[in-house]
mmCIF file of C-alpha atoms in Angstrom:
data_model
loop_
_atom_site.group_PDB
_atom_site.id
_atom_site.type_symbol
_atom_site.label_atom_id
_atom_site.label_comp_id
_atom_site.label_asym_id
_atom_site.label_seq_id
_atom_site.Cartn_x
_atom_site.Cartn_y
_atom_site.Cartn_z
ATOM 1 C CA MET A 1 0.031 0.114 -0.150
ATOM 2 C CA MET A 2 2.871 2.315 0.775
ATOM 3 C CA ASN A 3 4.586 1.589 -2.291
ATOM 4 C CA LYS A 4 1.630 2.257 -4.132
ATOM 5 C CA THR A 5 1.008 5.749 -2.490
ATOM 6 C CA LEU A 6 4.810 6.971 -3.139
ATOM 7 C CA MET A 7 4.274 5.832 -7.024
ATOM 8 C CA ALA A 8 1.329 7.784 -7.280
ATOM 9 C CA LEU A 9 2.943 10.811 -5.518
ATOM 10 C CA GLY A 10 6.032 10.335 -7.969
ATOM 11 C CA LEU A 11 4.020 10.248 -10.968
ATOM 12 C CA PHE A 12 1.750 13.484 -9.811
ATOM 13 C CA ALA A 13 5.090 15.144 -9.442
ATOM 14 C CA SER A 14 6.352 14.220 -12.602
ATOM 15 C CA LEU A 15 3.227 15.294 -14.391
ATOM 16 C CA CYS A 16 3.397 18.837 -12.494
ATOM 17 C CA ALA A 17 7.237 19.354 -13.515
ATOM 18 C CA THR A 18 6.478 18.466 -17.334
ATOM 19 C CA ASN A 19 3.303 20.668 -17.244
ATOM 20 C CA CYS A 20 4.825 23.696 -15.539
ATOM 21 C CA SER A 21 7.899 23.123 -18.114
ATOM 22 C CA SER A 22 5.553 23.033 -20.935
ATOM 23 C CA LYS A 23 3.561 26.601 -19.500
ATOM 24 C CA LYS A 24 7.116 28.145 -19.114
ATOM 25 C CA GLU A 25 8.098 27.278 -22.570
ATOM 26 C CA LYS A 26 4.657 28.298 -24.110
ATOM 27 C CA GLN A 27 5.232 31.724 -22.167
ATOM 28 C CA GLU A 28 8.611 32.105 -23.510
ATOM 29 C CA VAL A 29 7.265 31.460 -26.917
ATOM 30 C CA VAL A 30 4.197 33.870 -26.552
ATOM 31 C CA SER A 31 6.593 36.680 -25.231
ATOM 32 C CA ARG A 32 8.877 36.530 -28.079
ATOM 33 C CA PHE A 33 8.436 39.082 -30.407
ATOM 34 C CA ALA A 34 9.460 40.189 -34.028
ATOM 35 C CA VAL A 35 11.460 43.429 -34.064
ATOM 36 C CA THR A 36 13.030 45.639 -36.814
ATOM 37 C CA SER A 37 13.994 49.316 -37.741
ATOM 38 C CA PRO A 38 13.015 51.877 -40.037
ATOM 39 C CA LEU A 39 14.451 51.712 -43.490
ATOM 40 C CA THR A 40 16.112 54.763 -44.992
ATOM 41 C CA MET A 41 16.023 54.996 -48.769
ATOM 42 C CA ASP A 42 14.754 57.244 -51.812
ATOM 43 C CA THR A 43 11.358 56.333 -52.920
ATOM 44 C CA SER A 44 8.143 57.919 -54.049
ATOM 45 C CA PHE A 45 4.607 57.879 -53.607
ATOM 46 C CA THR A 46 1.337 58.957 -54.888
ATOM 47 C CA ARG A 47 -0.750 61.846 -53.473
ATOM 48 C CA GLU A 48 -4.203 62.261 -53.941
ATOM 49 C CA TYR A 49 -6.286 65.498 -54.304
ATOM 50 C CA VAL A 50 -10.034 65.689 -54.688
ATOM 51 C CA SER A 51 -10.861 67.934 -57.837
ATOM 52 C CA GLN A 52 -13.843 69.252 -59.657
ATOM 53 C CA ILE A 53 -14.128 68.673 -63.346
ATOM 54 C CA ARG A 54 -14.631 71.303 -65.612
ATOM 55 C CA SER A 55 -15.173 71.493 -69.478
ATOM 56 C CA VAL A 56 -12.689 73.330 -71.404
ATOM 57 C CA ARG A 57 -15.745 75.440 -72.525
ATOM 58 C CA ASN A 58 -19.043 75.701 -70.871
ATOM 59 C CA ILE A 59 -21.684 78.438 -71.851
ATOM 60 C CA GLU A 60 -25.097 79.225 -71.506
ATOM 61 C CA LEU A 61 -27.085 79.456 -74.514
ATOM 62 C CA ARG A 62 -29.785 82.381 -73.954
ATOM 63 C CA SER A 63 -32.464 83.983 -76.402
ATOM 64 C CA GLN A 64 -31.482 87.227 -78.022
ATOM 65 C CA GLU A 65 -34.984 88.132 -78.881
ATOM 66 C CA LYS A 66 -38.339 87.582 -77.498
ATOM 67 C CA GLY A 67 -40.866 85.417 -79.227
ATOM 68 C CA PHE A 68 -42.687 81.730 -78.955
ATOM 69 C CA LEU A 69 -40.169 78.705 -79.143
ATOM 70 C CA GLN A 70 -41.125 77.624 -82.484
ATOM 71 C CA ASN A 71 -38.917 74.739 -83.001
ATOM 72 C CA ILE A 72 -36.372 72.835 -81.119
ATOM 73 C CA TYR A 73 -34.013 70.619 -83.191
ATOM 74 C CA VAL A 74 -32.174 68.947 -80.573
ATOM 75 C CA ASP A 75 -32.300 66.881 -77.255
ATOM 76 C CA GLU A 76 -30.996 66.508 -73.967
ATOM 77 C CA GLY A 77 -27.488 64.819 -74.095
ATOM 78 C CA GLN A 78 -27.133 64.959 -77.786
ATOM 79 C CA PHE A 79 -23.836 65.902 -79.279
ATOM 80 C CA VAL A 80 -24.215 68.892 -81.588
ATOM 81 C CA LYS A 81 -21.552 70.414 -84.257
ATOM 82 C CA ALA A 82 -20.617 73.863 -84.610
ATOM 83 C CA GLY A 83 -23.190 75.991 -86.735
ATOM 84 C CA GLN A 84 -25.868 73.159 -86.099
ATOM 85 C CA LEU A 85 -29.298 74.716 -85.710
ATOM 86 C CA MET A 86 -30.626 73.894 -82.348
ATOM 87 C CA PHE A 87 -33.784 76.432 -81.868
ATOM 88 C CA ARG A 88 -35.936 78.772 -83.735
ATOM 89 C CA ILE A 89 -37.939 81.622 -82.215
ATOM 90 C CA MET A 90 -40.985 82.597 -84.287
ATOM 91 C CA PRO A 91 -39.653 84.952 -87.197
ATOM 92 C CA LYS A 92 -42.748 86.146 -88.513
ATOM 93 C CA ILE A 93 -42.351 89.787 -86.977
ATOM 94 C CA TYR A 94 -38.679 90.120 -87.859
ATOM 95 C CA GLU A 95 -39.313 89.102 -91.493
ATOM 96 C CA ALA A 96 -41.997 91.611 -91.693
ATOM 97 C CA GLU A 97 -39.542 94.067 -90.360
ATOM 98 C CA LEU A 98 -36.701 93.050 -92.441
ATOM 99 C CA MET A 99 -39.181 93.597 -95.660
ATOM 100 C CA LYS A 100 -40.134 97.065 -94.476
ATOM 101 C CA ALA A 101 -36.483 97.751 -94.317
ATOM 102 C CA LYS A 102 -35.819 96.635 -97.559
ATOM 103 C CA ALA A 103 -38.771 98.666 -99.234
ATOM 104 C CA GLU A 104 -37.136 101.827 -97.537
ATOM 105 C CA VAL A 105 -33.740 101.165 -98.588
ATOM 106 C CA ASN A 106 -35.196 101.130 -102.394
ATOM 107 C CA ALA A 107 -37.048 104.448 -101.818
ATOM 108 C CA ALA A 108 -33.967 105.946 -100.546
ATOM 109 C CA GLU A 109 -32.108 104.834 -103.379
ATOM 110 C CA ILE A 110 -34.496 106.017 -105.865
ATOM 111 C CA GLU A 111 -34.387 109.443 -104.014
ATOM 112 C CA VAL A 112 -30.890 109.718 -104.219
ATOM 113 C CA GLN A 113 -31.028 108.820 -107.966
ATOM 114 C CA ASN A 114 -33.414 111.778 -108.600
ATOM 115 C CA THR A 115 -31.613 114.012 -106.517
ATOM 116 C CA GLN A 116 -28.234 113.049 -108.524
ATOM 117 C CA VAL A 117 -30.209 114.036 -111.747
ATOM 118 C CA LEU A 118 -31.276 117.447 -110.435
ATOM 119 C CA ALA A 119 -28.093 118.428 -108.624
ATOM 120 C CA ASP A 120 -26.343 117.764 -111.902
ATOM 121 C CA LYS A 121 -28.483 120.102 -113.659
ATOM 122 C CA ASN A 122 -28.081 122.573 -110.830
ATOM 123 C CA VAL A 123 -31.838 122.550 -109.887
ATOM 124 C CA VAL A 124 -31.201 121.499 -106.359
ATOM 125 C CA SER A 125 -28.080 122.282 -103.994
ATOM 126 C CA LYS A 126 -25.065 119.805 -103.299
ATOM 127 C CA ASN A 127 -26.732 119.701 -99.763
ATOM 128 C CA GLU A 128 -29.957 118.332 -100.719
ATOM 129 C CA LEU A 129 -27.861 115.415 -102.605
ATOM 130 C CA ALA A 130 -25.852 114.730 -99.400
ATOM 131 C CA LEU A 131 -29.045 114.918 -97.300
ATOM 132 C CA ALA A 132 -30.414 112.366 -99.840
ATOM 133 C CA ASN A 133 -27.375 110.074 -99.407
ATOM 134 C CA ALA A 134 -27.563 110.130 -95.498
ATOM 135 C CA ARG A 135 -31.085 109.130 -95.749
ATOM 136 C CA LEU A 136 -29.956 105.961 -97.670
ATOM 137 C CA ASP A 137 -27.309 105.260 -95.114
ATOM 138 C CA GLN A 138 -29.811 105.307 -92.740
ATOM 139 C CA SER A 139 -32.154 102.980 -94.324
ATOM 140 C CA ARG A 140 -29.344 100.531 -95.137
ATOM 141 C CA ALA A 141 -28.379 100.591 -91.395
ATOM 142 C CA GLU A 142 -31.730 100.020 -90.399
ATOM 143 C CA LEU A 143 -31.978 96.966 -92.997
ATOM 144 C CA GLN A 144 -28.850 95.404 -91.355
ATOM 145 C CA LEU A 145 -30.405 95.873 -88.154
ATOM 146 C CA ALA A 146 -33.811 94.028 -88.914
ATOM 147 C CA GLN A 147 -31.342 91.179 -90.678
ATOM 148 C CA THR A 148 -29.473 90.881 -87.443
ATOM 149 C CA HIS A 149 -32.727 90.633 -85.450
ATOM 150 C CA LEU A 150 -34.159 88.115 -87.866
ATOM 151 C CA ASP A 151 -30.745 85.991 -87.632
ATOM 152 C CA PHE A 152 -31.066 86.016 -83.739
ATOM 153 C CA THR A 153 -34.325 83.902 -84.044
ATOM 154 C CA GLU A 154 -32.111 80.982 -85.176
ATOM 155 C CA ILE A 155 -29.960 79.813 -82.166
ATOM 156 C CA ARG A 156 -26.943 77.793 -83.567
ATOM 157 C CA ALA A 157 -24.132 75.970 -81.739
ATOM 158 C CA PRO A 158 -21.111 77.719 -81.452
ATOM 159 C CA PHE A 159 -18.869 75.171 -80.980
ATOM 160 C CA ASN A 160 -19.021 71.142 -80.884
ATOM 161 C CA GLY A 161 -20.087 70.034 -77.637
ATOM 162 C CA ILE A 162 -23.174 68.352 -75.705
ATOM 163 C CA ILE A 163 -26.423 69.606 -74.789
ATOM 164 C CA ASP A 164 -27.312 69.945 -71.183
ATOM 165 C CA ARG A 165 -31.250 70.075 -70.135
ATOM 166 C CA LEU A 166 -33.759 71.824 -71.913
ATOM 167 C CA PRO A 167 -35.941 73.811 -69.449
ATOM 168 C CA LEU A 168 -38.698 75.275 -72.187
ATOM 169 C CA LYS A 169 -40.716 73.184 -74.417
ATOM 170 C CA GLN A 170 -41.904 73.910 -77.865
ATOM 171 C CA GLY A 171 -44.330 76.914 -78.039
ATOM 172 C CA SER A 172 -43.009 78.530 -74.777
ATOM 173 C CA LEU A 173 -42.686 82.423 -74.779
ATOM 174 C CA VAL A 174 -39.318 83.386 -74.387
ATOM 175 C CA GLU A 175 -38.322 86.344 -73.077
ATOM 176 C CA GLU A 176 -35.099 88.244 -74.190
ATOM 177 C CA GLY A 177 -32.042 86.908 -72.596
ATOM 178 C CA GLU A 178 -33.874 83.713 -70.979
ATOM 179 C CA LEU A 179 -31.907 80.483 -70.474
ATOM 180 C CA LEU A 180 -32.501 77.820 -73.272
ATOM 181 C CA THR A 181 -29.878 75.445 -72.425
ATOM 182 C CA THR A 182 -26.185 74.828 -71.756
ATOM 183 C CA LEU A 183 -23.252 73.595 -73.964
ATOM 184 C CA SER A 184 -20.132 71.971 -73.053
ATOM 185 C CA ASP A 185 -17.149 71.177 -74.916
ATOM 186 C CA ASN A 186 -15.860 68.078 -73.197
ATOM 187 C CA SER A 187 -12.637 67.338 -75.983
ATOM 188 C CA GLN A 188 -10.584 68.337 -73.026
ATOM 189 C CA VAL A 189 -11.627 68.720 -69.163
ATOM 190 C CA PHE A 190 -9.944 70.793 -66.671
ATOM 191 C CA ALA A 191 -9.316 69.257 -63.273
ATOM 192 C CA TYR A 192 -9.208 71.610 -60.317
ATOM 193 C CA PHE A 193 -7.755 70.768 -56.961
ATOM 194 C CA ASN A 194 -6.052 72.493 -53.939
ATOM 195 C CA VAL A 195 -2.730 72.009 -52.685
ATOM 196 C CA SER A 196 -1.229 73.135 -49.252
ATOM 197 C CA GLU A 197 1.439 75.528 -48.898
ATOM 198 C CA PRO A 198 4.400 72.836 -48.290
ATOM 199 C CA GLU A 199 3.052 70.641 -50.982
ATOM 200 C CA TYR A 200 3.124 73.792 -53.356
ATOM 201 C CA LEU A 201 6.692 74.537 -52.325
ATOM 202 C CA ASP A 202 7.877 70.845 -53.072
ATOM 203 C CA TYR A 203 6.137 71.039 -56.494
ATOM 204 C CA MET A 204 7.713 73.992 -57.338
ATOM 205 C CA THR A 205 11.141 73.003 -56.387
ATOM 206 C CA ALA A 206 10.473 69.504 -58.399
ATOM 207 C CA ALA A 207 9.251 71.552 -61.368
ATOM 208 C CA LYS A 208 12.457 73.374 -61.911
ATOM 209 C CA THR A 209 14.015 70.432 -63.156
ATOM 210 C CA GLY A 210 11.077 69.566 -65.477
ATOM 211 C CA ALA A 211 9.545 66.810 -63.425
ATOM 212 C CA ARG A 212 6.136 66.149 -61.762
ATOM 213 C CA LYS A 213 3.974 68.077 -64.395
ATOM 214 C CA GLN A 214 2.267 64.865 -65.346
ATOM 215 C CA VAL A 215 -0.731 63.575 -63.394
ATOM 216 C CA SER A 216 -3.061 60.713 -63.371
ATOM 217 C CA LEU A 217 -6.765 60.945 -62.342
ATOM 218 C CA LEU A 218 -8.831 58.492 -60.306
ATOM 219 C CA MET A 219 -12.561 58.299 -61.026
ATOM 220 C CA ALA A 220 -15.750 57.832 -58.896
ATOM 221 C CA ASN A 221 -15.809 54.118 -59.243
ATOM 222 C CA ASN A 222 -11.795 53.807 -58.409
ATOM 223 C CA ALA A 223 -10.827 53.126 -62.030
ATOM 224 C CA THR A 224 -7.715 55.155 -63.469
ATOM 225 C CA PHE A 225 -8.879 57.196 -66.201
ATOM 226 C CA ARG A 226 -6.886 56.227 -69.316
ATOM 227 C CA TYR A 227 -5.293 59.653 -70.635
ATOM 228 C CA PRO A 228 -2.723 61.140 -68.372
ATOM 229 C CA GLY A 229 -3.114 64.817 -67.668
ATOM 230 C CA LYS A 230 -0.719 67.936 -67.279
ATOM 231 C CA ILE A 231 -0.749 70.408 -64.687
ATOM 232 C CA GLU A 232 -0.809 73.818 -66.775
ATOM 233 C CA THR A 233 -1.618 76.623 -64.559
ATOM 234 C CA ILE A 234 -1.493 77.662 -60.634
ATOM 235 C CA GLU A 235 -3.649 80.414 -59.211
ATOM 236 C CA GLY A 236 -1.672 83.772 -58.126
ATOM 237 C CA GLU A 237 -2.853 83.713 -54.419
ATOM 238 C CA PHE A 238 -3.348 81.440 -51.464
ATOM 239 C CA ASN A 239 -6.619 81.153 -50.022
ATOM 240 C CA ASN A 240 -6.219 83.228 -46.478
ATOM 241 C CA GLU A 241 -8.806 81.087 -44.835
ATOM 242 C CA THR A 242 -7.578 77.407 -46.016
ATOM 243 C CA GLY A 243 -3.872 77.963 -46.496
ATOM 244 C CA ASN A 244 -4.202 76.358 -49.802
ATOM 245 C CA ILE A 245 -3.743 77.439 -53.632
ATOM 246 C CA SER A 246 -5.575 75.855 -56.556
ATOM 247 C CA PHE A 247 -4.071 74.009 -59.388
ATOM 248 C CA ARG A 248 -5.386 73.217 -62.583
ATOM 249 C CA ALA A 249 -4.733 70.107 -64.747
ATOM 250 C CA THR A 250 -5.722 69.544 -68.297
ATOM 251 C CA PHE A 251 -6.888 65.888 -69.556
ATOM 252 C CA PRO A 252 -7.551 65.137 -73.084
ATOM 253 C CA ASN A 253 -10.996 63.655 -73.194
ATOM 254 C CA PRO A 254 -11.551 62.003 -77.020
ATOM 255 C CA GLU A 255 -14.102 59.364 -75.844
ATOM 256 C CA ARG A 256 -16.439 62.063 -73.826
ATOM 257 C CA LEU A 257 -16.141 60.062 -70.752
ATOM 258 C CA LEU A 258 -15.495 62.906 -68.669
ATOM 259 C CA ARG A 259 -18.486 65.432 -68.097
ATOM 260 C CA HIS A 260 -18.794 68.867 -66.525
ATOM 261 C CA GLY A 261 -19.362 68.790 -62.812
ATOM 262 C CA GLN A 262 -18.013 65.186 -62.164
ATOM 263 C CA THR A 263 -15.444 64.833 -58.999
ATOM 264 C CA ALA A 264 -12.563 62.740 -59.219
ATOM 265 C CA LYS A 265 -9.200 62.482 -57.737
ATOM 266 C CA VAL A 266 -5.733 64.040 -59.196
ATOM 267 C CA GLN A 267 -3.023 61.677 -58.439
ATOM 268 C CA MET A 268 0.490 63.205 -58.297
ATOM 269 C CA VAL A 269 3.624 61.073 -58.093
ATOM 270 C CA VAL A 270 5.857 62.900 -55.280
ATOM 271 C CA PRO A 271 9.694 61.836 -54.964
ATOM 272 C CA PHE A 272 10.744 61.296 -51.284
ATOM 273 C CA LYS A 273 14.550 61.500 -50.661
ATOM 274 C CA ASN A 274 16.124 59.814 -47.757
ATOM 275 C CA ALA A 275 12.465 58.480 -46.576
ATOM 276 C CA LEU A 276 12.023 56.777 -43.329
ATOM 277 C CA ILE A 277 9.851 53.697 -44.164
ATOM 278 C CA ILE A 278 8.172 51.306 -42.025
ATOM 279 C CA PRO A 279 5.604 48.584 -42.173
ATOM 280 C CA GLN A 280 2.028 49.608 -41.644
ATOM 281 C CA LYS A 281 1.284 46.486 -39.775
ATOM 282 C CA ALA A 282 3.964 47.968 -37.215
ATOM 283 C CA THR A 283 1.569 50.729 -36.384
ATOM 284 C CA TYR A 284 -1.947 51.261 -34.558
ATOM 285 C CA GLU A 285 -4.090 53.912 -34.501
ATOM 286 C CA LEU A 286 -5.709 55.786 -31.109
ATOM 287 C CA GLN A 287 -8.108 58.749 -31.628
ATOM 288 C CA ASP A 288 -6.921 59.567 -35.208
ATOM 289 C CA LYS A 289 -3.334 59.484 -34.387
ATOM 290 C CA VAL A 290 -0.542 56.715 -35.044
ATOM 291 C CA TYR A 291 1.711 55.185 -32.794
ATOM 292 C CA VAL A 292 4.428 52.331 -32.916
ATOM 293 C CA PHE A 293 5.948 50.406 -29.979
ATOM 294 C CA VAL A 294 9.746 51.423 -29.578
ATOM 295 C CA VAL A 295 12.061 48.902 -27.687
ATOM 296 C CA ASP A 296 14.324 50.712 -25.549
ATOM 297 C CA GLY A 297 17.745 49.501 -23.951
ATOM 298 C CA GLN A 298 15.573 47.692 -21.244
ATOM 299 C CA ASN A 299 13.843 45.664 -23.661
ATOM 300 C CA ARG A 300 10.429 47.565 -22.711
ATOM 301 C CA ALA A 301 8.162 48.251 -25.419
ATOM 302 C CA LYS A 302 7.299 52.252 -25.326
ATOM 303 C CA SER A 303 4.380 53.470 -27.350
ATOM 304 C CA ARG A 304 5.528 56.608 -29.342
ATOM 305 C CA GLU A 305 3.152 58.736 -31.727
ATOM 306 C CA ILE A 306 4.594 59.177 -35.381
ATOM 307 C CA THR A 307 3.507 61.566 -38.239
ATOM 308 C CA ILE A 308 2.888 59.990 -41.612
ATOM 309 C CA GLY A 309 3.992 61.796 -44.319
ATOM 310 C CA GLY A 310 3.034 59.612 -46.917
ATOM 311 C CA GLN A 311 1.558 56.065 -47.611
ATOM 312 C CA LEU A 312 2.636 53.172 -49.948
ATOM 313 C CA PRO A 313 1.181 49.612 -50.450
ATOM 314 C CA ASP A 314 1.945 47.888 -46.717
ATOM 315 C CA LEU A 315 3.957 50.894 -45.947
ATOM 316 C CA TYR A 316 4.188 54.473 -44.156
ATOM 317 C CA LEU A 317 6.461 57.329 -44.765
ATOM 318 C CA VAL A 318 7.446 58.545 -41.368
ATOM 319 C CA SER A 319 8.075 62.216 -41.539
ATOM 320 C CA SER A 320 8.683 62.674 -37.657
ATOM 321 C CA GLY A 321 8.475 60.616 -34.363
ATOM 322 C CA LEU A 322 11.238 58.030 -35.392
ATOM 323 C CA ALA A 323 15.208 57.790 -36.140
ATOM 324 C CA ALA A 324 16.585 55.338 -38.388
ATOM 325 C CA THR A 325 18.271 53.658 -35.506
ATOM 326 C CA ASP A 326 15.030 52.872 -33.435
ATOM 327 C CA LYS A 327 13.989 49.411 -32.964
ATOM 328 C CA ILE A 328 10.188 48.892 -33.502
ATOM 329 C CA LEU A 329 7.814 46.053 -32.777
ATOM 330 C CA LEU A 330 6.991 44.362 -36.092
ATOM 331 C CA GLU A 331 4.173 41.992 -34.877
ATOM 332 C CA GLY A 332 2.127 41.691 -31.942
ATOM 333 C CA VAL A 333 1.126 45.427 -31.188
ATOM 334 C CA GLN A 334 -2.219 44.362 -30.494
ATOM 335 C CA ARG A 335 -0.877 41.936 -27.673
ATOM 336 C CA VAL A 336 1.680 44.262 -26.131
ATOM 337 C CA ARG A 337 0.997 47.262 -23.474
ATOM 338 C CA ASP A 338 2.995 50.101 -22.956
ATOM 339 C CA ASP A 339 5.950 49.625 -20.644
ATOM 340 C CA ASP A 340 5.828 45.539 -21.008
ATOM 341 C CA LYS A 341 9.329 44.127 -21.084
ATOM 342 C CA ILE A 342 9.474 41.678 -23.732
ATOM 343 C CA THR A 343 12.322 39.353 -25.616
ATOM 344 C CA TYR A 344 12.646 39.579 -29.386
ATOM 345 C CA ALA A 345 14.267 38.559 -32.156
ATOM 346 C CA PHE A 346 15.744 41.334 -34.621
ATOM 347 C CA GLN A 347 14.782 41.119 -38.482
ATOM 348 C CA ASP A 348 16.774 43.176 -40.839
ATOM 349 C CA PRO A 349 14.601 45.788 -42.326
ATOM 350 C CA VAL A 350 15.843 45.174 -45.897
ATOM 351 C CA GLN A 351 14.462 41.560 -45.625
ATOM 352 C CA VAL A 352 11.357 42.919 -44.089
ATOM 353 C CA MET A 353 10.443 45.351 -46.513
ATOM 354 C CA SER A 354 11.374 43.014 -49.415
ATOM 355 C CA ARG A 355 8.532 40.764 -48.267
ATOM 356 C CA LEU A 356 6.111 43.868 -48.598
ATOM 357 C CA LYS A 357 5.040 45.705 -51.677
ATOM 358 C CA LEU A 358 7.628 48.958 -52.492
ATOM 359 C CA LYS A 359 8.167 50.987 -55.047
ATOM 360 C CA ALA A 360 11.578 52.414 -54.920
ATOM 361 C CA GLU A 361 14.192 54.965 -56.994
#
C-alpha cells in the first residue's frame, strides 16, 4: 500500500514538472516578438487630391429675342457640331420688319438717283444730294439691324459640344435673355484641386527640373482614367482661410467619358529623398493618431506617436517621431501594452521590406 502511494505521488510530481515546464516554454514563445528598424531610402509615393471636373468650354445659350419658341431641333445629352441649328423663335414679326427695311432702302436709293439728276442740272443744291445719301445710309443701317434681329431667331451651336437640360418646351414664350440650354465642350477637361503651401513648395522645387507635371485621374468608380493629364496653371494667390492654392490640370477626353461637374481625384507622384519607411502592420491607431512600440535599452516596449508623411502599399513614410536607429515592434502590437518587458528577435529591415510592396527609385 505504501509503495502504491509513493508511486502515485511520484507520477503526480512528474506530471506537474512536465506541465510547468510546458507552460514556461509556451510563455517564452508567446513573449518573444519580431522587431525591426525603419529603412532609409529614396522612394516615391502618390498623393491624391479631390478635384472638380470642368469642361474646357461650358456656356449658357440664351435667347437674344422675345417670341414663341417655334422649333427645338435637338435633345438633351445630344452631341452637336458647330453651326448646327438648335432652336428657332417664331420669325414672322422680324421677317416683316426686314421686308419693310428693304422697301425703305429701295425708296432711298430712288430718291438719291432723282436728286443726283437734279443736282447735275443745278436744280437742287449739293446739300440736298448729301441729305438724300444720308437718308440712304440710314435705311441701309436699319436693314442690317432688321436682318440681325431675324438672324437672332435662329440659335446655332457656337462649337462642338454636348447639350444639357432643355428647360423650355416647344411653344413656350421666350423672353429676351432667357436660358435655353447649356453647351459643354468636353474634348478636353480641366481638373481643379487645392494644394497646401508645403506641397506647393515641394512641387515648385521639383518643377524647376522639369519633373512632376504629369498627373493621373482616379474616377469615382476607383478606375484610373486612361489618358494622363498635365498641370498647366497655378492660381496667383493662396486662400487666406484654408492656406491652400488652386492647381489646374488638363486631361484629353476624346471619348467624352468625363463630363462637366464630375468629381475625381488627381494623383500626383511625389519623390521622397531619404525617406524613413516602416511597415503599416507595425503601427496602430488611437483617436486618429498613429503609434508604434519602440523597444528601449531595457527591452521595454514604449508607445510613441509618429507623423505619417506618405503612404505606399503596406508601408508608411514617417516624417517625424522615429529615427533610423530605433527598434520598433514588427508584430504583436495588439498584444503588447505600454512599458511591457519583452524578448525579441531582430529582423533586418531590408528583408522585412522585401516581403512587402515597395516602389523605390
